[in-house]
């Protein structure tokens, strides 16, 4: 069960950094209570003695509460999807808004949403679009030396044969966005980017990718300073 719980948490990403919370070192502790093995396949009701308790931590006391709320909510959902997991407790620690976030109430019950919906789905979608652009830039950097001027017309299937890991990363972001396109590089609607605009698009995409990667390293550095965490 512990391995299943860790794998579930590995599917939860920091919405801004687009990296697993397990890789970032945000999981402070993971405890699994006595386990009813018969319930693991989900076919047999558990006895109620199983359960998973997780503590999450962030790089600073003042990290944005909306990001923290999304990660705590996503961690709860990911763990609850494990058959036979039992009661789930996810607690944010060492954060100024921990009490409000740990209450499991809607975000808007405690915080100003500034026009966003109370469940922060608009914010999540905005960061998913940003992550998609960054993933495409990583893919383009690998493909450009191999395909040259064909980059803008290359399909994602062709890209998968040349740079499988980077192409798979792009496909995962599109799945989250429900974005359908056969192209390796496309705009936010799935449409091709004209050849005379591709250079400008790639330069803008690079700034997005550098911002994401830079913030991720900054967070790792702050977490290392705060908790002595090097790498999970």
CSV table of C-alpha atoms in Angstrom, one decimal, residues 74-223:
chain,number,residue,atom,x,y,z
A,74,UNK,CA,-5.1,16.8,-5.7
A,75,UNK,CA,-3.2,14.6,-3.2
A,76,UNK,CA,-6.5,13.8,-1.4
A,77,UNK,CA,-8.1,12.8,-4.7
A,78,UNK,CA,-5.2,10.7,-5.9
A,79,UNK,CA,-5.0,8.7,-2.6
A,80,UNK,CA,-8.7,8.3,-2.4
A,81,UNK,CA,-8.6,6.6,-5.8
A,82,UNK,CA,-6.5,3.7,-4.5
A,83,UNK,CA,-8.8,0.7,-3.9
A,84,UNK,CA,-9.0,-0.2,-0.2
A,85,UNK,CA,-7.0,2.9,0.9
A,86,UNK,CA,-9.4,3.6,3.8
A,87,UNK,CA,-9.5,7.0,5.4
A,88,UNK,CA,-7.3,9.6,3.8
A,89,UNK,CA,-5.7,12.5,5.8
A,90,UNK,CA,-3.6,15.0,3.9
A,91,UNK,CA,-2.2,17.8,6.1
A,92,UNK,CA,-0.2,20.9,5.0
A,93,UNK,CA,2.4,21.9,7.6
A,94,UNK,CA,4.4,25.0,8.4
A,95,UNK,CA,2.3,27.3,6.3
A,96,UNK,CA,0.5,30.5,7.3
A,97,UNK,CA,-2.8,29.3,5.7
A,98,UNK,CA,-2.5,25.6,6.8
A,99,UNK,CA,-5.6,25.7,9.0
A,100,UNK,CA,-7.9,27.0,6.2
A,101,UNK,CA,-6.4,24.7,3.6
A,102,UNK,CA,-6.5,21.6,5.9
A,103,UNK,CA,-10.2,22.2,6.5
A,104,UNK,CA,-11.0,20.7,3.1
A,105,UNK,CA,-13.6,23.5,2.5
A,106,UNK,CA,-13.9,25.3,-0.8
A,107,UNK,CA,-11.1,27.7,-1.5
A,108,UNK,CA,-13.5,30.6,-1.9
A,109,UNK,CA,-14.8,30.0,1.7
A,110,UNK,CA,-11.5,31.3,3.1
A,111,UNK,CA,-9.8,33.4,0.4
A,112,UNK,CA,-10.5,36.1,-2.1
A,113,UNK,CA,-10.6,34.6,-5.6
A,114,UNK,CA,-10.3,37.8,-7.6
A,115,UNK,CA,-12.8,36.8,-10.2
A,116,UNK,CA,-11.6,33.2,-10.4
A,117,UNK,CA,-14.0,30.4,-9.8
A,118,UNK,CA,-14.0,29.1,-6.2
A,119,UNK,CA,-12.5,25.7,-7.2
A,120,UNK,CA,-9.6,27.4,-8.9
A,121,UNK,CA,-10.1,25.4,-12.1
A,122,UNK,CA,-9.4,28.5,-14.2
A,123,UNK,CA,-6.0,28.9,-12.5
A,124,UNK,CA,-5.3,25.2,-13.0
A,125,UNK,CA,-6.2,25.5,-16.7
A,126,UNK,CA,-3.9,28.5,-17.1
A,127,UNK,CA,-0.9,26.6,-15.7
A,128,UNK,CA,-1.8,23.5,-17.7
A,129,UNK,CA,-1.6,25.7,-20.9
A,130,UNK,CA,1.8,27.1,-19.7
A,131,UNK,CA,3.1,23.6,-19.0
A,132,UNK,CA,2.0,22.6,-22.5
A,133,UNK,CA,4.0,25.4,-24.1
A,134,UNK,CA,7.1,24.6,-22.0
A,135,UNK,CA,6.8,20.9,-23.0
A,136,UNK,CA,6.6,21.7,-26.7
A,137,UNK,CA,9.7,23.9,-26.4
A,138,UNK,CA,11.6,21.1,-24.8
A,139,UNK,CA,10.5,18.8,-27.7
A,140,UNK,CA,11.3,21.4,-30.3
A,141,UNK,CA,14.9,21.8,-29.0
A,142,UNK,CA,15.4,18.0,-29.5
A,143,UNK,CA,13.7,17.9,-32.9
A,144,UNK,CA,15.1,21.0,-34.6
A,145,UNK,CA,18.6,19.6,-35.3
A,146,UNK,CA,17.0,16.4,-36.7
A,147,UNK,CA,14.2,17.8,-38.9
A,148,UNK,CA,15.2,21.4,-39.7
A,149,UNK,CA,12.5,23.3,-41.6
A,150,UNK,CA,10.0,20.4,-41.2
A,151,UNK,CA,9.6,21.2,-37.5
A,152,UNK,CA,6.3,23.1,-38.0
A,153,UNK,CA,4.7,20.4,-40.0
A,154,UNK,CA,6.0,17.4,-38.1
A,155,UNK,CA,3.4,15.2,-36.6
A,156,UNK,CA,3.4,14.1,-32.9
A,157,UNK,CA,3.6,10.5,-34.1
A,158,UNK,CA,6.8,11.3,-36.1
A,159,UNK,CA,8.2,13.2,-33.1
A,160,UNK,CA,7.5,10.2,-30.9
A,161,UNK,CA,9.9,8.1,-32.9
A,162,UNK,CA,12.7,10.8,-32.7
A,163,UNK,CA,12.3,12.0,-29.2
A,164,UNK,CA,9.9,9.6,-27.4
A,165,UNK,CA,10.1,11.0,-23.8
A,166,UNK,CA,9.7,14.6,-24.8
A,167,UNK,CA,6.8,13.8,-27.2
A,168,UNK,CA,5.1,11.7,-24.4
A,169,UNK,CA,5.4,14.7,-22.1
A,170,UNK,CA,3.6,16.9,-24.7
A,171,UNK,CA,0.9,14.3,-25.1
A,172,UNK,CA,0.3,14.2,-21.3
A,173,UNK,CA,-0.2,17.9,-21.2
A,174,UNK,CA,-2.6,17.8,-24.1
A,175,UNK,CA,-4.6,15.1,-22.4
A,176,UNK,CA,-5.0,17.3,-19.3
A,177,UNK,CA,-6.2,20.1,-21.6
A,178,UNK,CA,-8.4,17.9,-23.7
A,179,UNK,CA,-6.5,19.5,-26.6
A,180,UNK,CA,-6.5,17.4,-29.9
A,181,UNK,CA,-3.8,18.0,-32.5
A,182,UNK,CA,-1.8,15.7,-34.8
A,183,UNK,CA,1.1,18.2,-34.8
A,184,UNK,CA,4.2,18.1,-32.6
A,185,UNK,CA,4.0,21.9,-32.3
A,186,UNK,CA,0.7,23.7,-32.3
A,187,UNK,CA,-1.0,26.7,-30.7
A,188,UNK,CA,-3.4,26.6,-27.8
A,189,UNK,CA,-6.3,25.7,-30.1
A,190,UNK,CA,-4.4,22.8,-31.7
A,191,UNK,CA,-3.8,24.7,-35.0
A,192,UNK,CA,-0.5,24.8,-36.8
A,193,UNK,CA,1.9,27.7,-36.3
A,194,UNK,CA,2.7,29.4,-39.6
A,195,UNK,CA,6.3,29.0,-40.8
A,196,UNK,CA,6.9,32.8,-40.7
A,197,UNK,CA,5.7,32.9,-37.0
A,198,UNK,CA,7.4,29.8,-35.8
A,199,UNK,CA,10.7,31.5,-34.8
A,200,UNK,CA,8.9,34.1,-32.7
A,201,UNK,CA,6.7,31.4,-31.1
A,202,UNK,CA,9.8,29.3,-30.2
A,203,UNK,CA,11.5,32.3,-28.6
A,204,UNK,CA,8.4,33.1,-26.5
A,205,UNK,CA,8.0,29.4,-25.6
A,206,UNK,CA,11.6,29.4,-24.4
A,207,UNK,CA,10.9,32.2,-21.9
A,208,UNK,CA,8.0,30.2,-20.5
A,209,UNK,CA,10.2,27.1,-20.2
A,210,UNK,CA,13.1,28.9,-18.6
A,211,UNK,CA,10.7,30.5,-16.1
A,212,UNK,CA,9.2,27.1,-15.2
A,213,UNK,CA,12.6,25.5,-14.8
A,214,UNK,CA,14.1,28.4,-13.0
A,215,UNK,CA,11.3,28.5,-10.4
A,216,UNK,CA,11.5,24.8,-9.9
A,217,UNK,CA,15.3,25.1,-9.0
A,218,UNK,CA,14.5,28.1,-6.8
A,219,UNK,CA,11.9,26.1,-4.9
A,220,UNK,CA,14.4,23.2,-4.5
A,221,UNK,CA,17.0,25.6,-3.1
A,222,UNK,CA,14.5,27.1,-0.6
A,223,UNK,CA,13.3,23.7,0.5
